[in-house]
Amino acid sequence: MKKLLVIQIVLIITFSSSFGYLFFATDTYEHVQSTIVSVLCLSCIKLEPKTVLSFSFETANNEPFPDFVLENLSKGVVLLHYRTDACAACDQMDPMVASLFNLTSLEENYLVVTSRFNGVNVTLIHINLDHVNENLKRSYKVYNILGDNGGVPMFSLITFGYDRGTVKPAYATGYGFLGEKTPMQGKEVLKQLIEEGVDMYIQNHQGYIPSHNTE
Amino acid sequence: MRLQIKRLLSQTFFLILANLGAFKIKTGFCYPFFYCHGCPAASAGCPLGTIEHAVYKGKLDWNLLLYPLVFFGVIGMVFGRAICGWACPIGLLQRITYPISQRKTIKKISQRFAPSILPYARYIKYVNLVLLVFLTTYFIGFMFTDICPVGFLTGTIPILILNFGEFTPNQFFLVALIIFVFFIILIILSGRGWCKYFCPLGALLAPFNKVSLLHIDIETDKCLHCNLCSDACPMGIDVPNMNRSPECILCGKCIDVCPQKIIKFKVGS
């Protein structure tokens, strides 16, 4: 009886102190909250969001376009590519995105790389939400048009569009294999989206006045 | 208040707690029971999903791995598998299906199709935990997550209902659907079949029954050997001889039926 009591005391102290350490001294709680709980796990639900890739001007959470996006937009089209560490669909789409930008892999947690499409710079910003700062994490919500029903991988193409007499930054967001059955088909959709974004950029970028985007 | 009513209230309370995400309450805790963070109303992370994130494809995030494990350590040391009987929403679901499994016709069917290895089938949950949750995720990638029937029940179905036409099935949907159908058949044919044979979290909590503060205490010297307790046990335990059985979910049904009132909850060693 006494032996069991000692074992109970030792184990309770060990587990409680370990949990206390992980809870108070590490960012594990925030990590679970911001990625595992808040970003919909598409593998868990065995589903993929159906999205129509159409350009809009109003962001998903009505926040302005982030500075790092606008900065890159001044040089060309921007493709934001979000993933998390443990994401089966991301693992399948990564090589597709990498091949579009002539990269061998996308193993970095944060990567900015520029490539030319039809004479226009297209900047790929690859973001692993598990390992980036709050500013980059926040940008996910700016373009996540499905809110709680959105997930990763998420792609947002940002270019310029024409809205009631004004040129503004416009974006289109898609998820998973972009509505297709295979990653290879998803790559083709992504390529078409980039080309459409490039065409819009060519048509509109000269008319862009940065002050119009301060709303 | 009767014990089983208290248990029902407790299970209902935890079901509500698990779904506080419906009120935009999303915490960074892990559930101490089986529930999917893919549920539109989820308020915490699935412990198995968190473990899978921690070991995904050979990467070892020790903090993320230990977080649910030590949390279960604390809970398990205090309550043992009482979590399965008093808190788990899937336990509540099986509580609802249990009376169906006890009907004569259903019992006949389940006895007819019960394999001879059934007494050993309870070890499957340990294999599930080690093989599907840890090893497959570490060496190959998601497996349990892709086919999890609890994820299908609490994540896929509500999302499909709430967002009709906005999602398409992925490549694992059909397999997961088939497993889900088997899951439903299982819990109808065998009361607490999921907890007994397949639940990886039950496997994680089970060893704590041997050392937990809360446990079932039986004054065996006063036992009449009427076997009412064992007949009432949804986990199929030989109650008088259970001696802190890892299978016991501390539901208290044996306490209710004991004519001698010699079965009690006890806190301590």
Short mmCIF file of C-alpha atoms in Angstrom, two decimals:
data_model
loop_
_atom_site.label_atom_id
_atom_site.label_comp_id
_atom_site.label_asym_id
_atom_site.label_seq_id
_atom_site.Cartn_x
_atom_site.Cartn_y
_atom_site.Cartn_z
CA MET A 1 0.00 0.00 0.00
CA LYS A 2 2.80 2.37 0.96
CA LYS A 3 4.71 1.47 -2.19
CA LEU A 4 1.69 2.38 -4.34
CA LEU A 5 1.29 5.66 -2.48
CA VAL A 6 4.91 6.58 -3.17
CA ILE A 7 4.49 5.70 -6.84
CA GLN A 8 1.31 7.81 -7.01
CA ILE A 9 2.98 10.83 -5.40
CA VAL A 10 6.08 10.59 -7.61
CA LEU A 11 4.05 10.21 -10.81
CA ILE A 12 1.61 13.01 -9.97
CA ILE A 13 4.46 15.41 -9.19
CA THR A 14 6.34 14.38 -12.35
CA PHE A 15 3.36 14.75 -14.67
CA SER A 16 2.05 17.95 -13.06
CA SER A 17 5.42 19.70 -13.09
CA SER A 18 6.10 18.59 -16.69
CA PHE A 19 2.70 19.85 -17.80
CA GLY A 20 3.20 23.08 -15.84
CA TYR A 21 6.55 23.59 -17.57
CA LEU A 22 5.12 22.96 -21.05
CA PHE A 23 2.12 25.17 -20.35
CA PHE A 24 3.88 28.15 -18.77
CA ALA A 25 7.47 28.05 -20.05
CA THR A 26 7.01 27.07 -23.69
CA ASP A 27 4.83 28.28 -26.54
CA THR A 28 3.16 24.87 -26.94
CA TYR A 29 -0.26 26.14 -25.82
CA GLU A 30 -0.16 28.98 -28.37
CA HIS A 31 1.12 26.60 -31.02
CA VAL A 32 -1.78 24.19 -30.49
CA GLN A 33 -4.25 27.08 -30.38
CA SER A 34 -3.03 28.95 -33.44
CA THR A 35 -2.42 26.04 -35.78
CA ILE A 36 -3.91 22.72 -34.69
CA VAL A 37 -7.17 24.13 -33.32
CA SER A 38 -7.62 27.25 -35.45
CA VAL A 39 -6.55 25.98 -38.87
CA LEU A 40 -9.02 23.41 -40.15
CA CYS A 41 -7.39 20.01 -40.56
CA LEU A 42 -8.58 18.87 -43.99
CA SER A 43 -7.14 15.37 -43.43
CA CYS A 44 -9.26 15.04 -40.27
CA ILE A 45 -12.46 15.82 -42.13
CA LYS A 46 -11.52 13.90 -45.28
CA LEU A 47 -12.82 16.80 -47.35
CA GLU A 48 -11.51 19.62 -49.46
CA PRO A 49 -13.13 23.05 -49.73
CA LYS A 50 -14.70 23.79 -53.08
CA THR A 51 -13.64 27.26 -54.12
CA VAL A 52 -14.16 29.27 -57.24
CA LEU A 53 -10.95 31.10 -58.05
CA SER A 54 -12.25 34.62 -58.54
CA PHE A 55 -10.52 37.90 -57.76
CA SER A 56 -11.81 40.20 -55.05
CA PHE A 57 -10.70 43.48 -53.55
CA GLU A 58 -12.02 43.24 -50.00
CA THR A 59 -9.89 41.05 -47.77
CA ALA A 60 -11.39 38.12 -45.88
CA ASN A 61 -11.17 39.84 -42.49
CA ASN A 62 -11.41 43.44 -43.78
CA GLU A 63 -7.81 44.11 -42.71
CA PRO A 64 -5.59 45.96 -45.20
CA PHE A 65 -3.19 44.04 -47.41
CA PRO A 66 -0.05 43.36 -45.35
CA ASP A 67 2.99 45.56 -46.03
CA PHE A 68 5.23 42.68 -47.08
CA VAL A 69 2.67 41.77 -49.74
CA LEU A 70 2.34 45.33 -51.05
CA GLU A 71 6.10 45.71 -51.11
CA ASN A 72 6.45 42.64 -53.31
CA LEU A 73 3.39 43.61 -55.36
CA SER A 74 5.21 46.77 -56.46
CA LYS A 75 7.73 44.47 -58.20
CA GLY A 76 5.26 42.00 -59.67
CA VAL A 77 2.56 39.44 -58.94
CA VAL A 78 2.66 37.74 -55.52
CA LEU A 79 1.76 34.12 -54.80
CA LEU A 80 1.28 33.35 -51.12
CA HIS A 81 1.54 29.68 -50.31
CA TYR A 82 0.60 28.59 -46.77
CA ARG A 83 1.15 25.23 -45.16
CA THR A 84 1.68 23.68 -41.73
CA ASP A 85 4.15 21.06 -40.56
CA ALA A 86 1.86 18.07 -40.54
CA CYS A 87 -0.22 18.36 -43.68
CA ALA A 88 -0.56 15.53 -46.16
CA ALA A 89 -2.08 17.63 -48.96
CA CYS A 90 0.67 20.26 -48.49
CA ASP A 91 3.30 17.56 -48.94
CA GLN A 92 1.66 16.63 -52.24
CA MET A 93 1.32 20.21 -53.50
CA ASP A 94 4.78 21.43 -52.45
CA PRO A 95 6.64 19.73 -55.33
CA MET A 96 4.08 21.14 -57.77
CA VAL A 97 4.65 24.68 -56.55
CA ALA A 98 8.41 24.13 -56.47
CA SER A 99 8.45 22.96 -60.10
CA LEU A 100 6.50 26.05 -61.23
CA PHE A 101 9.27 28.20 -59.74
CA ASN A 102 12.13 25.93 -60.88
CA LEU A 103 12.97 24.91 -57.31
CA THR A 104 14.00 21.44 -56.22
CA SER A 105 11.98 21.51 -52.99
CA LEU A 106 10.14 23.76 -50.54
CA GLU A 107 11.63 22.54 -47.27
CA GLU A 108 12.21 25.99 -45.78
CA ASN A 109 9.68 27.33 -43.31
CA TYR A 110 9.75 30.73 -44.98
CA LEU A 111 10.94 31.29 -48.50
CA VAL A 112 10.72 34.22 -50.89
CA VAL A 113 11.68 33.50 -54.47
CA THR A 114 10.99 35.39 -57.68
CA SER A 115 10.52 33.94 -61.13
CA ARG A 116 9.44 35.45 -64.47
CA PHE A 117 6.15 34.58 -66.15
CA ASN A 118 5.39 36.27 -69.50
CA GLY A 119 7.93 38.96 -68.69
CA VAL A 120 6.51 39.81 -65.27
CA ASN A 121 8.07 39.00 -61.90
CA VAL A 122 6.05 36.57 -59.83
CA THR A 123 7.16 36.33 -56.20
CA LEU A 124 6.41 33.12 -54.37
CA ILE A 125 6.16 33.58 -50.62
CA HIS A 126 6.10 30.17 -49.01
CA ILE A 127 4.94 30.29 -45.39
CA ASN A 128 4.89 27.42 -42.90
CA LEU A 129 2.42 28.69 -40.30
CA ASP A 130 4.01 26.55 -37.57
CA HIS A 131 7.30 28.42 -37.73
CA VAL A 132 6.77 32.05 -38.71
CA ASN A 133 6.22 35.28 -36.81
CA GLU A 134 2.82 36.70 -35.86
CA ASN A 135 2.85 39.17 -38.73
CA LEU A 136 3.06 36.39 -41.31
CA LYS A 137 0.58 34.24 -39.39
CA ARG A 138 -1.91 37.12 -39.41
CA SER A 139 -1.63 37.38 -43.19
CA TYR A 140 -3.24 33.92 -43.45
CA LYS A 141 -6.46 35.32 -42.03
CA VAL A 142 -6.36 38.26 -44.42
CA TYR A 143 -6.72 35.94 -47.42
CA ASN A 144 -8.54 32.98 -45.87
CA ILE A 145 -11.91 33.59 -47.52
CA LEU A 146 -13.51 30.51 -45.96
CA GLY A 147 -12.71 31.49 -42.37
CA ASP A 148 -13.19 28.50 -40.06
CA ASN A 149 -13.85 26.29 -43.07
CA GLY A 150 -10.57 27.17 -44.73
CA GLY A 151 -7.45 25.07 -44.31
CA VAL A 152 -4.02 24.34 -45.71
CA PRO A 153 -2.50 24.20 -48.24
CA MET A 154 -3.86 27.63 -49.13
CA PHE A 155 -2.83 29.66 -52.15
CA SER A 156 -3.49 33.36 -52.65
CA LEU A 157 -2.51 35.14 -55.82
CA ILE A 158 -2.25 38.90 -55.45
CA THR A 159 -2.20 41.19 -58.45
CA PHE A 160 -3.81 44.46 -59.55
CA GLY A 161 -7.44 44.73 -60.60
CA TYR A 162 -9.69 47.49 -61.84
CA ASP A 163 -12.51 48.41 -59.49
CA ARG A 164 -14.95 51.21 -60.37
CA GLY A 165 -12.40 53.56 -61.86
CA THR A 166 -9.55 52.68 -59.50
CA VAL A 167 -6.72 50.19 -59.74
CA LYS A 168 -6.48 48.22 -56.51
CA PRO A 169 -4.67 45.15 -55.23
CA ALA A 170 -6.86 42.12 -55.91
CA TYR A 171 -6.50 38.55 -54.77
CA ALA A 172 -7.85 35.07 -55.44
CA THR A 173 -7.64 32.24 -52.90
CA GLY A 174 -7.81 28.50 -53.37
CA TYR A 175 -7.21 25.45 -51.19
CA GLY A 176 -5.88 21.91 -51.42
CA PHE A 177 -5.61 20.68 -55.00
CA LEU A 178 -7.55 23.78 -56.07
CA GLY A 179 -10.73 21.85 -56.74
CA GLU A 180 -9.01 19.15 -58.78
CA LYS A 181 -8.60 15.46 -58.04
CA THR A 182 -4.81 15.22 -58.24
CA PRO A 183 -1.87 17.49 -57.33
CA MET A 184 -0.77 17.49 -61.00
CA GLN A 185 -4.17 18.86 -62.06
CA GLY A 186 -3.94 21.35 -59.18
CA LYS A 187 -0.61 22.54 -60.58
CA GLU A 188 -2.24 23.28 -63.95
CA VAL A 189 -4.96 25.33 -62.25
CA LEU A 190 -2.32 27.21 -60.27
CA LYS A 191 -0.36 27.89 -63.47
CA GLN A 192 -3.48 29.25 -65.17
CA LEU A 193 -4.18 31.42 -62.13
CA ILE A 194 -0.66 32.84 -62.23
CA GLU A 195 -1.01 33.58 -65.94
CA GLU A 196 -4.34 35.31 -65.36
CA GLY A 197 -2.77 37.32 -62.53
CA VAL A 198 0.14 38.29 -64.76
CA ASP A 199 -2.25 39.50 -67.49
CA MET A 200 -4.16 41.59 -64.95
CA TYR A 201 -0.87 42.99 -63.64
CA ILE A 202 0.24 44.01 -67.13
CA GLN A 203 -3.10 45.72 -67.77
CA ASN A 204 -3.40 47.55 -64.48
CA HIS A 205 -0.15 48.12 -62.61
CA GLN A 206 0.66 51.45 -64.26
CA GLY A 207 -2.60 52.91 -63.02
CA TYR A 208 -1.97 51.99 -59.40
CA ILE A 209 -1.65 54.82 -56.94
CA PRO A 210 -0.49 53.42 -53.57
CA SER A 211 -2.49 55.91 -51.47
CA HIS A 212 -5.72 54.32 -52.73
CA ASN A 213 -4.95 51.25 -50.66
CA THR A 214 -4.78 52.89 -47.27
CA GLU A 215 -8.40 52.00 -46.41
CA MET B 1 -29.03 11.93 -6.97
CA ARG B 2 -28.49 8.55 -8.57
CA LEU B 3 -25.00 7.82 -9.81
CA GLN B 4 -26.02 7.20 -13.42
CA ILE B 5 -27.88 10.53 -13.58
CA LYS B 6 -24.79 12.30 -12.24
CA ARG B 7 -22.77 10.53 -14.92
CA LEU B 8 -25.19 11.61 -17.64
CA LEU B 9 -24.98 15.22 -16.42
CA SER B 10 -21.19 14.99 -16.39
CA GLN B 11 -21.10 13.58 -19.94
CA THR B 12 -23.48 16.30 -21.15
CA PHE B 13 -21.36 18.98 -19.46
CA PHE B 14 -18.20 17.74 -21.19
CA LEU B 15 -20.02 17.49 -24.53
CA ILE B 16 -20.92 21.17 -24.20
CA LEU B 17 -17.37 22.01 -23.11
CA ALA B 18 -15.98 20.19 -26.15
CA ASN B 19 -18.13 22.35 -28.42
CA LEU B 20 -17.46 25.80 -27.01
CA GLY B 21 -15.81 26.63 -30.34
CA ALA B 22 -19.36 27.37 -31.49
CA PHE B 23 -19.05 30.49 -29.29
CA LYS B 24 -15.61 31.31 -30.76
CA ILE B 25 -13.80 29.82 -27.74
CA LYS B 26 -10.79 28.09 -29.25
CA THR B 27 -8.20 27.10 -26.65
CA GLY B 28 -4.73 25.61 -26.93
CA PHE B 29 -5.58 22.65 -24.68
CA CYS B 30 -5.96 19.08 -25.81
CA TYR B 31 -9.17 17.24 -25.11
CA PRO B 32 -8.72 14.67 -22.34
CA PHE B 33 -10.95 12.37 -24.44
CA PHE B 34 -11.65 11.50 -28.04
CA TYR B 35 -12.97 14.44 -30.05
CA CYS B 36 -11.92 15.89 -33.36
CA HIS B 37 -10.47 19.39 -33.71
CA GLY B 38 -11.92 19.29 -37.23
CA CYS B 39 -15.36 19.66 -35.66
CA PRO B 40 -16.75 23.12 -36.56
CA ALA B 41 -17.44 23.73 -32.85
CA ALA B 42 -14.20 22.25 -31.48
CA SER B 43 -12.73 24.15 -28.54
CA ALA B 44 -9.47 22.19 -28.16
CA GLY B 45 -7.09 19.92 -30.04
CA CYS B 46 -7.47 16.18 -30.52
CA PRO B 47 -4.72 14.57 -28.41
CA LEU B 48 -4.06 11.99 -31.12
CA GLY B 49 -3.90 14.68 -33.79
CA THR B 50 -1.45 16.62 -31.64
CA ILE B 51 0.74 13.53 -31.22
CA GLU B 52 0.61 12.98 -34.97
CA HIS B 53 1.66 16.59 -35.59
CA ALA B 54 4.57 16.07 -33.19
CA VAL B 55 5.99 12.99 -34.93
CA TYR B 56 4.89 13.64 -38.52
CA LYS B 57 7.27 12.12 -41.08
CA GLY B 58 10.25 11.58 -38.83
CA LYS B 59 10.27 14.99 -37.23
CA LEU B 60 10.17 14.95 -33.45
CA ASP B 61 8.75 18.02 -31.75
CA TRP B 62 9.28 16.96 -28.15
CA ASN B 63 7.24 19.74 -26.58
CA LEU B 64 4.27 19.03 -28.80
CA LEU B 65 4.62 15.28 -28.22
CA LEU B 66 4.87 15.53 -24.45
CA TYR B 67 2.10 18.12 -24.12
CA PRO B 68 -0.84 15.71 -24.62
CA LEU B 69 1.06 12.81 -23.03
CA VAL B 70 1.80 14.55 -19.71
CA PHE B 71 -1.69 16.06 -19.73
CA PHE B 72 -3.06 12.54 -19.96
CA GLY B 73 -0.57 11.59 -17.25
CA VAL B 74 -2.05 14.15 -14.85
CA ILE B 75 -5.65 13.25 -15.73
CA GLY B 76 -4.91 9.53 -15.70
CA MET B 77 -3.15 9.65 -12.34
CA VAL B 78 -6.14 11.30 -10.72
CA PHE B 79 -9.13 9.79 -12.53
CA GLY B 80 -7.80 6.76 -14.42
CA ARG B 81 -10.22 5.74 -17.16
CA ALA B 82 -13.12 7.51 -15.47
CA ILE B 83 -12.63 10.01 -18.32
CA CYS B 84 -13.97 7.34 -20.72
CA GLY B 85 -17.03 6.74 -18.57
CA TRP B 86 -17.76 10.25 -17.33
CA ALA B 87 -16.46 12.73 -19.90
CA CYS B 88 -15.90 11.29 -23.38
CA PRO B 89 -18.62 12.27 -25.90
CA ILE B 90 -17.99 9.01 -27.78
CA GLY B 91 -18.62 7.25 -24.49
CA LEU B 92 -21.91 9.14 -24.30
CA LEU B 93 -22.78 7.98 -27.81
CA GLN B 94 -22.08 4.38 -26.79
CA ARG B 95 -24.15 4.87 -23.69
CA ILE B 96 -27.02 5.68 -26.03
CA THR B 97 -26.37 2.65 -28.25
CA TYR B 98 -25.72 0.29 -25.30
CA PRO B 99 -29.41 -0.56 -24.66
CA ILE B 100 -29.75 -1.50 -28.35
CA SER B 101 -26.78 -3.85 -28.04
CA GLN B 102 -28.48 -5.53 -25.08
CA ARG B 103 -31.64 -6.46 -27.02
CA LYS B 104 -32.06 -10.21 -27.43
CA THR B 105 -31.98 -10.21 -31.24
CA ILE B 106 -28.90 -7.99 -31.37
CA LYS B 107 -27.19 -10.12 -28.73
CA LYS B 108 -27.91 -13.22 -30.80
CA ILE B 109 -26.37 -11.63 -33.88
CA SER B 110 -23.31 -10.39 -32.02
CA GLN B 111 -22.78 -13.76 -30.35
CA ARG B 112 -23.12 -15.54 -33.68
CA PHE B 113 -20.54 -13.36 -35.41
CA ALA B 114 -18.23 -12.85 -32.47
CA PRO B 115 -14.86 -14.33 -33.36
CA SER B 116 -13.23 -16.76 -30.97
CA ILE B 117 -10.35 -14.35 -30.53
CA LEU B 118 -12.70 -11.70 -29.06
CA PRO B 119 -11.22 -11.93 -25.54
CA TYR B 120 -7.87 -10.89 -27.04
CA ALA B 121 -9.37 -8.19 -29.28
CA ARG B 122 -8.98 -5.63 -26.50
CA TYR B 123 -5.27 -5.54 -27.34
CA ILE B 124 -6.10 -4.08 -30.77
CA LYS B 125 -6.44 -0.64 -29.18
CA TYR B 126 -2.80 -0.78 -28.01
CA VAL B 127 -1.72 -1.82 -31.51
CA ASN B 128 -3.78 1.09 -32.92
CA LEU B 129 -2.04 3.52 -30.58
CA VAL B 130 1.49 2.37 -31.30
CA LEU B 131 1.17 1.42 -34.96
CA LEU B 132 -1.36 3.85 -36.43
CA VAL B 133 -0.80 6.89 -34.25
CA PHE B 134 2.94 6.80 -33.61
CA LEU B 135 4.83 4.53 -36.00
CA THR B 136 2.86 5.05 -39.22
CA THR B 137 2.81 8.79 -38.72
CA TYR B 138 6.53 8.83 -37.93
CA PHE B 139 7.61 6.69 -40.89
CA ILE B 140 4.96 7.32 -43.55
CA GLY B 141 2.59 10.18 -42.68
CA PHE B 142 -0.99 10.53 -41.49
CA MET B 143 -2.92 7.31 -41.30
CA PHE B 144 -5.21 7.32 -38.28
CA THR B 145 -6.32 10.89 -38.96
CA ASP B 146 -7.26 10.02 -42.54
CA ILE B 147 -9.50 7.12 -41.56
CA CYS B 148 -10.61 8.08 -38.02
CA PRO B 149 -14.32 7.29 -37.53
CA VAL B 150 -14.57 9.80 -34.68
CA GLY B 151 -13.24 12.49 -37.01
CA PHE B 152 -15.84 11.40 -39.54
CA LEU B 153 -18.62 11.59 -36.97
CA THR B 154 -17.67 14.84 -35.26
CA GLY B 155 -15.86 16.60 -38.11
CA THR B 156 -16.90 15.42 -41.56
CA ILE B 157 -20.64 14.98 -41.01
CA PRO B 158 -21.28 18.32 -39.22
CA ILE B 159 -19.18 20.20 -41.80
CA LEU B 160 -21.05 18.58 -44.68
CA ILE B 161 -24.40 19.45 -43.07
CA LEU B 162 -23.48 23.01 -42.12
CA ASN B 163 -21.77 23.76 -45.43
CA PHE B 164 -23.81 21.80 -47.91
CA GLY B 165 -22.17 21.71 -51.34
CA GLU B 166 -19.09 23.65 -50.27
CA PHE B 167 -16.74 20.69 -49.81
CA THR B 168 -15.68 17.77 -51.98
CA PRO B 169 -14.50 14.37 -50.67
CA ASN B 170 -10.76 13.74 -50.69
CA GLN B 171 -9.09 10.45 -51.61
CA PHE B 172 -9.57 8.98 -48.11
CA PHE B 173 -13.27 9.82 -47.83
CA LEU B 174 -14.58 6.48 -49.11
CA VAL B 175 -12.27 4.41 -46.87
CA ALA B 176 -13.18 6.59 -43.89
CA LEU B 177 -16.89 6.22 -44.71
CA ILE B 178 -16.59 2.41 -44.78
CA ILE B 179 -14.72 2.43 -41.45
CA PHE B 180 -17.35 4.76 -40.02
CA VAL B 181 -20.13 2.35 -41.04
CA PHE B 182 -18.21 -0.46 -39.31
CA PHE B 183 -17.83 1.78 -36.26
CA ILE B 184 -21.62 2.29 -36.09
CA ILE B 185 -22.26 -1.44 -36.55
CA LEU B 186 -19.67 -2.17 -33.85
CA ILE B 187 -21.20 0.10 -31.23
CA ILE B 188 -24.66 -1.26 -31.97
CA LEU B 189 -23.61 -4.91 -31.86
CA SER B 190 -21.21 -4.63 -28.96
CA GLY B 191 -21.93 -2.23 -26.12
CA ARG B 192 -18.84 -0.06 -25.63
CA GLY B 193 -17.22 -1.93 -28.54
CA TRP B 194 -15.12 1.09 -29.52
CA CYS B 195 -13.77 1.61 -25.99
CA LYS B 196 -13.12 -2.10 -25.49
CA TYR B 197 -11.35 -2.92 -28.71
CA PHE B 198 -10.23 0.06 -30.76
CA CYS B 199 -9.91 3.38 -28.92
CA PRO B 200 -6.24 4.47 -28.88
CA LEU B 201 -6.96 6.98 -26.11
CA GLY B 202 -8.48 4.24 -24.01
CA ALA B 203 -5.18 2.42 -24.55
CA LEU B 204 -3.29 5.51 -23.40
CA LEU B 205 -5.39 5.86 -20.25
CA ALA B 206 -5.77 2.17 -19.41
CA PRO B 207 -2.41 1.62 -17.62
CA PHE B 208 -3.19 4.53 -15.28
CA ASN B 209 -6.03 2.50 -13.75
CA LYS B 210 -3.33 0.51 -11.96
CA VAL B 211 -2.05 3.54 -10.08
CA SER B 212 -4.79 6.20 -10.27
CA LEU B 213 -6.02 7.92 -7.12
CA LEU B 214 -9.66 7.26 -8.01
CA HIS B 215 -10.53 3.60 -8.37
CA ILE B 216 -13.21 1.02 -7.65
CA ASP B 217 -12.79 -0.72 -4.31
CA ILE B 218 -14.49 -4.05 -3.54
CA GLU B 219 -14.72 -5.75 -0.20
CA THR B 220 -14.30 -9.18 -1.75
CA ASP B 221 -14.62 -11.06 1.54
CA LYS B 222 -18.28 -9.95 1.73
CA CYS B 223 -19.06 -10.86 -1.92
CA LEU B 224 -22.05 -13.17 -2.53
CA HIS B 225 -20.81 -14.09 -6.01
CA CYS B 226 -24.20 -13.19 -7.45
CA ASN B 227 -22.43 -11.85 -10.55
CA LEU B 228 -24.87 -8.96 -10.93
CA CYS B 229 -21.94 -6.54 -11.09
CA SER B 230 -20.21 -8.41 -13.92
CA ASP B 231 -23.49 -8.71 -15.83
CA ALA B 232 -24.04 -4.96 -15.53
CA CYS B 233 -20.49 -4.03 -16.56
CA PRO B 234 -20.51 -2.52 -20.08
CA MET B 235 -16.82 -3.35 -20.47
CA GLY B 236 -17.37 -7.06 -19.77
CA ILE B 237 -15.12 -7.19 -16.72
CA ASP B 238 -15.23 -9.92 -14.09
CA VAL B 239 -15.80 -7.25 -11.46
CA PRO B 240 -15.13 -9.12 -8.17
CA ASN B 241 -11.71 -10.18 -9.50
CA MET B 242 -10.85 -7.07 -11.46
CA ASN B 243 -8.21 -5.62 -9.14
CA ARG B 244 -7.83 -2.19 -10.79
CA SER B 245 -8.50 -3.58 -14.26
CA PRO B 246 -7.15 -1.40 -17.12
CA GLU B 247 -10.50 -1.95 -18.85
CA CYS B 248 -12.62 -0.39 -16.08
CA ILE B 249 -14.12 2.97 -17.08
CA LEU B 250 -15.41 3.64 -13.55
CA CYS B 251 -18.98 4.08 -14.81
CA GLY B 252 -20.30 2.86 -11.46
CA LYS B 253 -22.91 0.47 -12.85
CA CYS B 254 -21.47 -2.29 -10.65
CA ILE B 255 -21.86 0.02 -7.62
CA ASP B 256 -25.53 0.56 -8.47
CA VAL B 257 -26.43 -3.11 -8.78
CA CYS B 258 -24.42 -4.60 -5.91
CA PRO B 259 -26.99 -5.92 -3.36
CA GLN B 260 -24.36 -5.96 -0.61
CA LYS B 261 -23.21 -2.37 -1.32
CA ILE B 262 -19.61 -3.54 -1.05
CA ILE B 263 -18.44 -1.87 -4.29
CA LYS B 264 -17.45 1.75 -3.87
CA PHE B 265 -15.43 4.54 -5.43
CA LYS B 266 -12.28 5.08 -3.44
CA VAL B 267 -9.73 7.87 -3.58
CA GLY B 268 -6.20 7.01 -2.52
CA SER B 269 -3.94 4.00 -2.67
#
